Coordinates of C-alpha atoms in Angstrom, one line a residue:
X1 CA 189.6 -16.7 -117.2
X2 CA 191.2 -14.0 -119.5
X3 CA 191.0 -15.7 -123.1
X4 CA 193.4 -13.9 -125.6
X5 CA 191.6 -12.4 -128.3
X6 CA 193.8 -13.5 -131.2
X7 CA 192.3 -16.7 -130.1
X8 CA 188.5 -15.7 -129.0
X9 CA 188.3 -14.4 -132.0
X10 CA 189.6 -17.6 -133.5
X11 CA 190.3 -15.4 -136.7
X12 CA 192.3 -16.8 -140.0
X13 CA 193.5 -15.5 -143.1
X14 CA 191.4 -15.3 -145.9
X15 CA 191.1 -18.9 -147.5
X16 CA 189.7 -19.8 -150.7
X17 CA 188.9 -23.3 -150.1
X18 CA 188.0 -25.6 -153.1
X19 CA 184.6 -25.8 -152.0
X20 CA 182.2 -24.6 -149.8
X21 CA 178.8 -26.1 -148.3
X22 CA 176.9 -24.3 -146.1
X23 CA 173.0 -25.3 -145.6
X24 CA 170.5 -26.5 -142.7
X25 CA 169.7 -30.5 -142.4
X26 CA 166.6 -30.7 -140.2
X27 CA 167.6 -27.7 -138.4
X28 CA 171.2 -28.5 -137.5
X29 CA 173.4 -25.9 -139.1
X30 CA 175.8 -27.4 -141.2
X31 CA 179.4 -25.6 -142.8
X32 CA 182.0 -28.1 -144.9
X33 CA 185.0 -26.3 -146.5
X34 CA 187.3 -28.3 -148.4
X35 CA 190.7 -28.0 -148.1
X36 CA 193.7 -30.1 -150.3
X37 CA 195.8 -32.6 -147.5
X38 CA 195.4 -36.0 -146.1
X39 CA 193.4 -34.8 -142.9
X40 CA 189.5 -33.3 -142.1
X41 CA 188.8 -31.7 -138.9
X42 CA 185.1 -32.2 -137.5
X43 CA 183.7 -29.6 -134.7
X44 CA 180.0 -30.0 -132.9
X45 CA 179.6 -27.4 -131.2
X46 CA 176.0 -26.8 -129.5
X47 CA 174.8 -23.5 -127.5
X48 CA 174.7 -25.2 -124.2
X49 CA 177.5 -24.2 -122.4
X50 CA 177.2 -23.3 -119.1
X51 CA 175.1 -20.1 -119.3
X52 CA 172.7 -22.8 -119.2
X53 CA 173.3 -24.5 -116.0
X54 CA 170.4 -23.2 -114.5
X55 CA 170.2 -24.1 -110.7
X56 CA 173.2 -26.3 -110.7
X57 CA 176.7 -24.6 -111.2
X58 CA 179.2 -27.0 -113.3
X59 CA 176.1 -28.9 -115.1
X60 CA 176.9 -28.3 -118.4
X61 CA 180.9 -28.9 -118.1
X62 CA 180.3 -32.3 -116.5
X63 CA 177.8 -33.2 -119.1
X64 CA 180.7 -32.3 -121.4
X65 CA 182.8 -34.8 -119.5
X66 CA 180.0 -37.3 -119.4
X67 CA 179.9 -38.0 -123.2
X68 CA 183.0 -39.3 -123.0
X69 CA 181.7 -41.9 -120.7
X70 CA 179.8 -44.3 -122.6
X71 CA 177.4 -44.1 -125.0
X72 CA 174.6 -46.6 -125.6
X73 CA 176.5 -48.6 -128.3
X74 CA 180.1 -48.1 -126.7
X75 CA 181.2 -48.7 -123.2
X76 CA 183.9 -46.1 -121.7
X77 CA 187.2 -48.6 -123.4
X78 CA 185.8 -49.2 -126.6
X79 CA 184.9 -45.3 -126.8
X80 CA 188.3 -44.6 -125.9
X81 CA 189.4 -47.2 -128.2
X82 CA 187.9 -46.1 -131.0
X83 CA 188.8 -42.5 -130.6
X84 CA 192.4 -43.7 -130.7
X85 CA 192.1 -45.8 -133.9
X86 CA 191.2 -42.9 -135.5
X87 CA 194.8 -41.8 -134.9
X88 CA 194.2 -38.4 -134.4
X89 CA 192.8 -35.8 -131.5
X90 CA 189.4 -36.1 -129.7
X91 CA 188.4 -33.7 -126.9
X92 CA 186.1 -31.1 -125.9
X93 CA 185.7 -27.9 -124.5
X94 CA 182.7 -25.9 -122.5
X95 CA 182.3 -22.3 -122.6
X96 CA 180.2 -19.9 -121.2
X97 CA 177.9 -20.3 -124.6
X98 CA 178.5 -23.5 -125.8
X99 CA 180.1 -27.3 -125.6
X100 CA 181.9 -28.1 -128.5
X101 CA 183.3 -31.7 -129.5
X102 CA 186.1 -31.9 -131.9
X103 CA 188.1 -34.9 -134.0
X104 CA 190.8 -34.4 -136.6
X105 CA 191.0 -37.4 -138.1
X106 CA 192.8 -38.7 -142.0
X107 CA 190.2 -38.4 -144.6
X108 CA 188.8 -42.1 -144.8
X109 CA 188.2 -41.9 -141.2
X110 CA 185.9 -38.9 -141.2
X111 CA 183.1 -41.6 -141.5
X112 CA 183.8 -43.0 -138.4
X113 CA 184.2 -39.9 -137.0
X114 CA 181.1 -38.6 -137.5
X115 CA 179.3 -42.0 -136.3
X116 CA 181.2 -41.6 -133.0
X117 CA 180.1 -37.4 -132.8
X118 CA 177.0 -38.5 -133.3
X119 CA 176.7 -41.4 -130.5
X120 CA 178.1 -39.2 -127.7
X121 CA 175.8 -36.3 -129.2
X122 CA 172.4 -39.0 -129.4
X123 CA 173.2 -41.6 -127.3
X124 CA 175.1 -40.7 -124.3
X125 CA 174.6 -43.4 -121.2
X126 CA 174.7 -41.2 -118.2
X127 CA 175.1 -43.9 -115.2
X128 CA 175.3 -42.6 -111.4
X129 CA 177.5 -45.2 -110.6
X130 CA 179.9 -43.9 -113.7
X131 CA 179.1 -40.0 -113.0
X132 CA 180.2 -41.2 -109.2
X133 CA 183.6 -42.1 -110.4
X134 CA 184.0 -38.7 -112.8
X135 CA 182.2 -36.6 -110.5
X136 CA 185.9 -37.1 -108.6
X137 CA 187.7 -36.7 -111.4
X138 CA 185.9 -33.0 -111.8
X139 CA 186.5 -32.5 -108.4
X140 CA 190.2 -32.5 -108.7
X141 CA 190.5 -30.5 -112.2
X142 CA 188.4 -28.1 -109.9
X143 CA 191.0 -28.2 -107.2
X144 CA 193.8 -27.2 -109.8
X145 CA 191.4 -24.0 -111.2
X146 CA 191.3 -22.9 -107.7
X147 CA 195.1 -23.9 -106.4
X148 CA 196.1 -21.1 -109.0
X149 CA 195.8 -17.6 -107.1
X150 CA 196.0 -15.6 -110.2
X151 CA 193.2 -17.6 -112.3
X152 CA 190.8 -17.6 -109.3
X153 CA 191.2 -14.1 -108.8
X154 CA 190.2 -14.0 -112.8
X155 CA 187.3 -16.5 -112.0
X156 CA 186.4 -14.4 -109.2
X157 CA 185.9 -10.7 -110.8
X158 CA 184.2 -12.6 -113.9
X159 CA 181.7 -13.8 -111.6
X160 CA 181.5 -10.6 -109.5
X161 CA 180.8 -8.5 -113.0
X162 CA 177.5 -10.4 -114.0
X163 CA 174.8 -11.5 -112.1
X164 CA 172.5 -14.1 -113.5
X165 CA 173.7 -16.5 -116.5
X166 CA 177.4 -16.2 -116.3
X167 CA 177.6 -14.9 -112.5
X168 CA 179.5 -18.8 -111.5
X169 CA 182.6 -20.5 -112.6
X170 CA 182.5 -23.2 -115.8
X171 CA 183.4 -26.1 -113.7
X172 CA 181.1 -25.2 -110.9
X173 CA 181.5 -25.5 -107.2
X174 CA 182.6 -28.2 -104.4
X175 CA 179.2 -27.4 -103.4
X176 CA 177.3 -28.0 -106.3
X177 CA 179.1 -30.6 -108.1
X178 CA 178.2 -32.8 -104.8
X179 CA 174.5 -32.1 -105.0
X180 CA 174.5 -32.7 -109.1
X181 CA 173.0 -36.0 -110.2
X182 CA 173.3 -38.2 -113.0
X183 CA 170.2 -37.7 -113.7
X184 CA 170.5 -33.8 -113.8
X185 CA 173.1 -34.8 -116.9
X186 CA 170.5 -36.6 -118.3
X187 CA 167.9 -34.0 -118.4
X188 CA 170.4 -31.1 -119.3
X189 CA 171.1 -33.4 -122.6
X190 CA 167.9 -34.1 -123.3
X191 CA 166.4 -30.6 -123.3
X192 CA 170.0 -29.1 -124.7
X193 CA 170.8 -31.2 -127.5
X194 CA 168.9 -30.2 -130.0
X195 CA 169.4 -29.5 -133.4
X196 CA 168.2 -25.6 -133.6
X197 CA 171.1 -25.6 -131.1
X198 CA 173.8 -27.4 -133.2
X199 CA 176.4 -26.5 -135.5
X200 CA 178.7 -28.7 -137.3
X201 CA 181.7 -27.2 -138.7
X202 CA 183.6 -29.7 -141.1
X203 CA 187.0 -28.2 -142.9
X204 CA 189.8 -30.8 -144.7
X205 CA 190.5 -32.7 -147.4
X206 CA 186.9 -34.5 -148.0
X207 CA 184.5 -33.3 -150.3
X208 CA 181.7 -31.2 -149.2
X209 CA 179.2 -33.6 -151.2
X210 CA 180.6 -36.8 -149.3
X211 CA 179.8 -34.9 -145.7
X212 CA 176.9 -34.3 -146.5
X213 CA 175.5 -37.5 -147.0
X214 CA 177.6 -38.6 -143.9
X215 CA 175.7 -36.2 -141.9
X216 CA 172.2 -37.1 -143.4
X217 CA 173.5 -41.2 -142.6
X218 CA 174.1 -39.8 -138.9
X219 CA 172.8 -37.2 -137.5
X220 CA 168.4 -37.3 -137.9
X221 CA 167.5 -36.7 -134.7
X222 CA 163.0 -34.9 -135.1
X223 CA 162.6 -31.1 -134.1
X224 CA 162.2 -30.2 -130.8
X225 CA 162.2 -26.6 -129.2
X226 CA 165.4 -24.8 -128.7
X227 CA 166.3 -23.6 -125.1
X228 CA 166.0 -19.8 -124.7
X229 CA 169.3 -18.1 -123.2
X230 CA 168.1 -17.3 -119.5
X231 CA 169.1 -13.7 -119.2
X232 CA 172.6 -11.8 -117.9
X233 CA 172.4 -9.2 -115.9
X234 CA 175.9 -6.9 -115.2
X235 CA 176.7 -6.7 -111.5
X236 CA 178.6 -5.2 -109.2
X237 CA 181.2 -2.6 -109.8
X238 CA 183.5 -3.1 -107.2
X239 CA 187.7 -3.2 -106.3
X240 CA 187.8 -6.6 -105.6
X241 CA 190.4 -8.0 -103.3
X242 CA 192.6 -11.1 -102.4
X243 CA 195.4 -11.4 -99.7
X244 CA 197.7 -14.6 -100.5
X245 CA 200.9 -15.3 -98.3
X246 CA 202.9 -15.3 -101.8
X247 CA 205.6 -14.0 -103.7
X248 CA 203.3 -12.4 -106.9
X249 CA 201.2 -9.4 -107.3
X250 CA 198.5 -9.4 -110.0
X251 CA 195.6 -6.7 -111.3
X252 CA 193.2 -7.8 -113.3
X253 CA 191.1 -5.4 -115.0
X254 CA 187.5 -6.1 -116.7
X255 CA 185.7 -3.7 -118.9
X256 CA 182.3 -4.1 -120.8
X257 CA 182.8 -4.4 -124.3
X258 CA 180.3 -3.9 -127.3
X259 CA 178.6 -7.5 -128.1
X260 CA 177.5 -6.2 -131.5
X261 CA 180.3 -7.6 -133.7
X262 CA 181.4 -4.3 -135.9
X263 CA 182.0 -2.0 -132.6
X264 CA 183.3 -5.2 -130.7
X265 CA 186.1 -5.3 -133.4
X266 CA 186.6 -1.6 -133.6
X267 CA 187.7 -1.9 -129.6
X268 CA 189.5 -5.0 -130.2
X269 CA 192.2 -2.8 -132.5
X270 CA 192.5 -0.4 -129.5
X271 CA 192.9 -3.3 -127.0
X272 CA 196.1 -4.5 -129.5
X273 CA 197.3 -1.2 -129.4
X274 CA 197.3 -1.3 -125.5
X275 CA 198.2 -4.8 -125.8
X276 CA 200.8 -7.4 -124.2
X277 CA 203.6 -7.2 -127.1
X278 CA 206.7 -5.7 -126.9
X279 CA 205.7 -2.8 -128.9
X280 CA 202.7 -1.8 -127.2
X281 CA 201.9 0.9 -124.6
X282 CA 200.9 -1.4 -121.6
X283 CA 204.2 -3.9 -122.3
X284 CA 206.2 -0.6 -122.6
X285 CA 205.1 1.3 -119.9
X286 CA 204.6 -1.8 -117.2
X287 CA 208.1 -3.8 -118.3
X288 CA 209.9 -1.4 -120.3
X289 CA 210.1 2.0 -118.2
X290 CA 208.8 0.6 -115.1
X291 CA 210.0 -2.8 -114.6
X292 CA 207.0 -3.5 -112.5
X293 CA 206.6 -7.4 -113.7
X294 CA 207.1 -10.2 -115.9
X295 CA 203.1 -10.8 -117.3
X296 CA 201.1 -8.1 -118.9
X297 CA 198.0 -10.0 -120.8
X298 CA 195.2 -8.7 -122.6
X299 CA 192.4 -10.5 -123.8
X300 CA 188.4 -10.9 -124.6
X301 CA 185.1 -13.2 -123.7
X302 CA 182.1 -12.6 -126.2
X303 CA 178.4 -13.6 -126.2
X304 CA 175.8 -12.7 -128.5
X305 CA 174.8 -10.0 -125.9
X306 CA 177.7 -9.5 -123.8
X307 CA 181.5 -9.0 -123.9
X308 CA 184.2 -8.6 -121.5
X309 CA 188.0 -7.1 -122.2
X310 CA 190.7 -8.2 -119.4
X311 CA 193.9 -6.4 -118.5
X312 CA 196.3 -8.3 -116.5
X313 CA 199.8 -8.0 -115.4
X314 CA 201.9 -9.3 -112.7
X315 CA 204.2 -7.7 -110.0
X316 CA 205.7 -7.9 -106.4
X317 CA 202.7 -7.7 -104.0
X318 CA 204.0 -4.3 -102.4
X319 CA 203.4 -2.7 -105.8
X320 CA 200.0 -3.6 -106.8
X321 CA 198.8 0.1 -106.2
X322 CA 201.0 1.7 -108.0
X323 CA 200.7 -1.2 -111.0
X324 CA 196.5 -0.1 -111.1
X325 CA 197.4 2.9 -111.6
X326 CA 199.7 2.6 -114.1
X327 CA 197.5 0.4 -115.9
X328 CA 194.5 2.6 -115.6
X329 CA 196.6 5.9 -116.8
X330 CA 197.6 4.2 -119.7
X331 CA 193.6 3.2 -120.6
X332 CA 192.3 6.5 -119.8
X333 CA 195.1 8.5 -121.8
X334 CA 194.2 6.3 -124.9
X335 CA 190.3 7.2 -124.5
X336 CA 191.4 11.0 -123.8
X337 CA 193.8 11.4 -126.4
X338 CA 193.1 8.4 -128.9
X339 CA 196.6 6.7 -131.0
X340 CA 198.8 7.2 -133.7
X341 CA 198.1 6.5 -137.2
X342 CA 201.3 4.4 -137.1
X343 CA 199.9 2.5 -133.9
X344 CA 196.4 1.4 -135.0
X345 CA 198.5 0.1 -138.4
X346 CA 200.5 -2.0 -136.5
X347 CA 197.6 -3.1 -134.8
X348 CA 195.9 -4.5 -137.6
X349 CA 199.0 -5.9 -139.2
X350 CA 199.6 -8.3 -135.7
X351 CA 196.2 -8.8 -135.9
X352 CA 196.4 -10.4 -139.9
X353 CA 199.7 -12.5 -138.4
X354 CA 197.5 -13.8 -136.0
X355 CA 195.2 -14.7 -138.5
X356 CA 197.5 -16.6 -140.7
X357 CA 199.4 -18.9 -138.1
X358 CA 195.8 -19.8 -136.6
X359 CA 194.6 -20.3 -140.1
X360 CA 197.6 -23.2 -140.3
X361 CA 195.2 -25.2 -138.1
X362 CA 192.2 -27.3 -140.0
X363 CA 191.2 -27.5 -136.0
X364 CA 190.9 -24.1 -135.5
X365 CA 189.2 -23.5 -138.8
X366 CA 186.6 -26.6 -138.0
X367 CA 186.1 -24.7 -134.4
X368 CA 185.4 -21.4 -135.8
X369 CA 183.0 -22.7 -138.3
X370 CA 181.1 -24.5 -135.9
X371 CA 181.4 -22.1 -132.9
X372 CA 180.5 -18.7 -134.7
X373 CA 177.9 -20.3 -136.7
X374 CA 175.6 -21.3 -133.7
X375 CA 176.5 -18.6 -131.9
X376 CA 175.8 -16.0 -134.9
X377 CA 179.6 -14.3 -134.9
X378 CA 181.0 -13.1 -138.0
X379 CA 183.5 -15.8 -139.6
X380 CA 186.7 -15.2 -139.5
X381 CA 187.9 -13.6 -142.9
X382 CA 184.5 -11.1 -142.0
X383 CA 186.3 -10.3 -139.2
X384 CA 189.1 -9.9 -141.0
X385 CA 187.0 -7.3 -143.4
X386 CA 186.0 -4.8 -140.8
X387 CA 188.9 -4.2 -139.2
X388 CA 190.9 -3.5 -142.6
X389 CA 187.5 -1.0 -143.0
X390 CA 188.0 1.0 -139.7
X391 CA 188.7 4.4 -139.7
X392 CA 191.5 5.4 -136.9
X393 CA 188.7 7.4 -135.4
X394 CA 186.3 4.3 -135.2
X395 CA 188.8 2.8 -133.2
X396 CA 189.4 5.9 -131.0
X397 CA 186.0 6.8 -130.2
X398 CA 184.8 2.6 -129.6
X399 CA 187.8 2.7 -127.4
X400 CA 187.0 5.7 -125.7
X401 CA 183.1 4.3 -125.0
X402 CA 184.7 0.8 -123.6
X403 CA 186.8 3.1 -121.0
X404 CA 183.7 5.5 -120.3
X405 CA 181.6 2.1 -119.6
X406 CA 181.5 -0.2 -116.6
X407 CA 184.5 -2.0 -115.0
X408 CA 186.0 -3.7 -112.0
X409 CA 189.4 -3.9 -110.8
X410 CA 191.0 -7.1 -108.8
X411 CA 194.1 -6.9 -106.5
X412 CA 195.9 -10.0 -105.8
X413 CA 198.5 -8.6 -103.1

């Protein structure tokens, strides 16, 4: 469950791409950035990720899995097929906000790249007697999620700290995935997949002009309404616990963080501080003096009106108690006593290398483009602008209200 933040954030360093489109075509958002090189990265991401599921827990992540099913021009080979010809990747991924497809493709393939987007966006065939056969296949990724002690205790505590919208796992349940329909897919797509709802974030080596008469050629679906969010609600505040007859220990910790973006990224310089590198407190304190475990982790989950820190580490299962508290000592000394100057510059340094190896990746960049631009979060290099713009006490005291606020503690022992 815990995503890193160098990779939530999906930030990159500051590009000055050769040219930039950014404009709306019958409502469908639409960001091109040109970059020189032989390849284009394409992202579709739409805000229907499974904060949308509704009554049915898994709904949106096995839609997700039913575009790549068949479409009404392509049966499941020649989708597969075709994706291959292209020669480079084709997948998809379903957050809590949003389902995102994604190609990277060489530069005179972006045209057929976009004509296959847009059939598994418009014309996905959603067949019982196919969603039978990957209703199985769901099943078993479903099995590996919860064969893994540590990422179910994760799953577990995420769910236990909302109730309403996010208060169930991605993939869903045994449970539900047996009562979900084909025709539930069909009706989720139909009311989802909309264009007030859709992003498409295009960065690589074709012209900004070209993709934009690509995407007029392919994607011209009329207006229809856009879903509203339904609502999340925080929930319990509890000490979760697991008992497992194995070798490992684990405490994860949750804390609400800030949604709005400027305080979200003040606390995410004092989470690096804490952070799960050699040179930070957490590492030094839980590996270095203590030599409680091997994993210490930190990382974030964002939503236009939530957000969620995670603390993890790892240790033998007799010394999970003494592993919270360390943990929590270390959190509450920060929001007591606040950091060193030389400490929050470190901070932002690791933060601006983490930038610049994600912003290697024309797949990261098409992700970001589309993902933060339906979702409303700043763009990377603004990002990158308000955390060079903190003051050492903005951090302290955003840091200090993320430890005053609401958290839960889970105890794998």
């Amino acid at each position: 469950m815990k995503v890193p933040l160098r990779s939530q954030t999906r930030s990159h360093p500051r590009t000055v791409p050769l040219r930039k489109l950014q404009t709306r075509y019958r409502d469908l958002r639409l960001t091109v950035e040109h970059h020189r090189g032989p390849l284009t990265a394409v992202a579709l991401s739409i805000r229907a990720g499974a904060r949308f599921d509704g009554r049915h827990p898994g709904l949106a992540h096995a839609a997700e899995h039913m575009l790549f099913q068949r479409t009404r021009n392509l049966d499941y080979r020649r989708l597969t097929e075709l994706a291959a010809d292209l020669g480079g990747h084709h997948n998809a991924v379903t957050r809590y906000e949003t389902i995102t497809l994604i190609i990277e493709c060489f530069n005179e393939d972006v045209e057929k790249a976009l004509w296959l987007l847009s059939e598994q966006y418009y014309h996905a065939a959603i067949e019982e007697e196919r969603w039978e056969v990957e209703r199985r296949v769901v099943m078993d990724e479903l099995r590996g999620f919860e064969s893994d002690p540590v990422q179910l205790l994760e799953e577990t505590a995420f769910c236990r700290f909302f109730r309403g919208a996010l208060a169930h796992p991605i993939a869903g349940t045994a449970r539900s995935l047996k009562k979900l329909s084909a025709q539930h897919i069909r009706d989720f797509l139909g009311q989802h997949f909309v264009h007030g709802a859709t992003s498409l974030g295009v960065a690589g080596g074709i012209e900004p002009d070209r993709i934009l008469k690509l995407a007029e050629k392919f994607f011209c679906g009329g207006p229809k309404p856009i879903p509203k969010p339904p609502p999340v609600e925080p929930g319990r505040v509890v000490v979760l616990r697991r008992h497992e007859q194995g070798t490992v220990g684990y405490v994860t910790l949750l804390l609400e963080a800030p949604a709005a973006p400027r305080d979200f990224f003040a606390a995410a310089v004092a989470l690096e501080v804490l952070g799960d590198g050699p040179d930070t407190r957490l590492f030094q304190e839980i590996r270095g003096r203590l030599g409680l475990g091997y994993t210490v982790d930190t990382g974030s989950m964002w939503g236009p009106d939530w957000a969620v820190f995670v603390i993890g580490a790892s240790c033998p299962p007799d010394q999970v108690k003494l592993l919270r508290k360390t943990i929590e000592s270390i959190c509450a000394d920060a929001a007591a006593w606040g950091f060193d100057k030389s400490e929050i510059e470190r901070a932002r340094k690791k933060l601006k290398f983490n930038y610049a190896l994600l912003g290697n990746s024309l797949f990261d960049r098409a992700i970001a483009l589309a993902e933060d631009c339906v979702l409303g979060f700043p763009l990377p290099e603004e990002a990158e602008d308000m955390i060079s713009g903190f003051t050492d006490e903005e951090v302290e005291d955003a840091w200090r209200q993320v430890w005053l606020g609401r958290k839960l503690a889970a105890l794998l022992t």
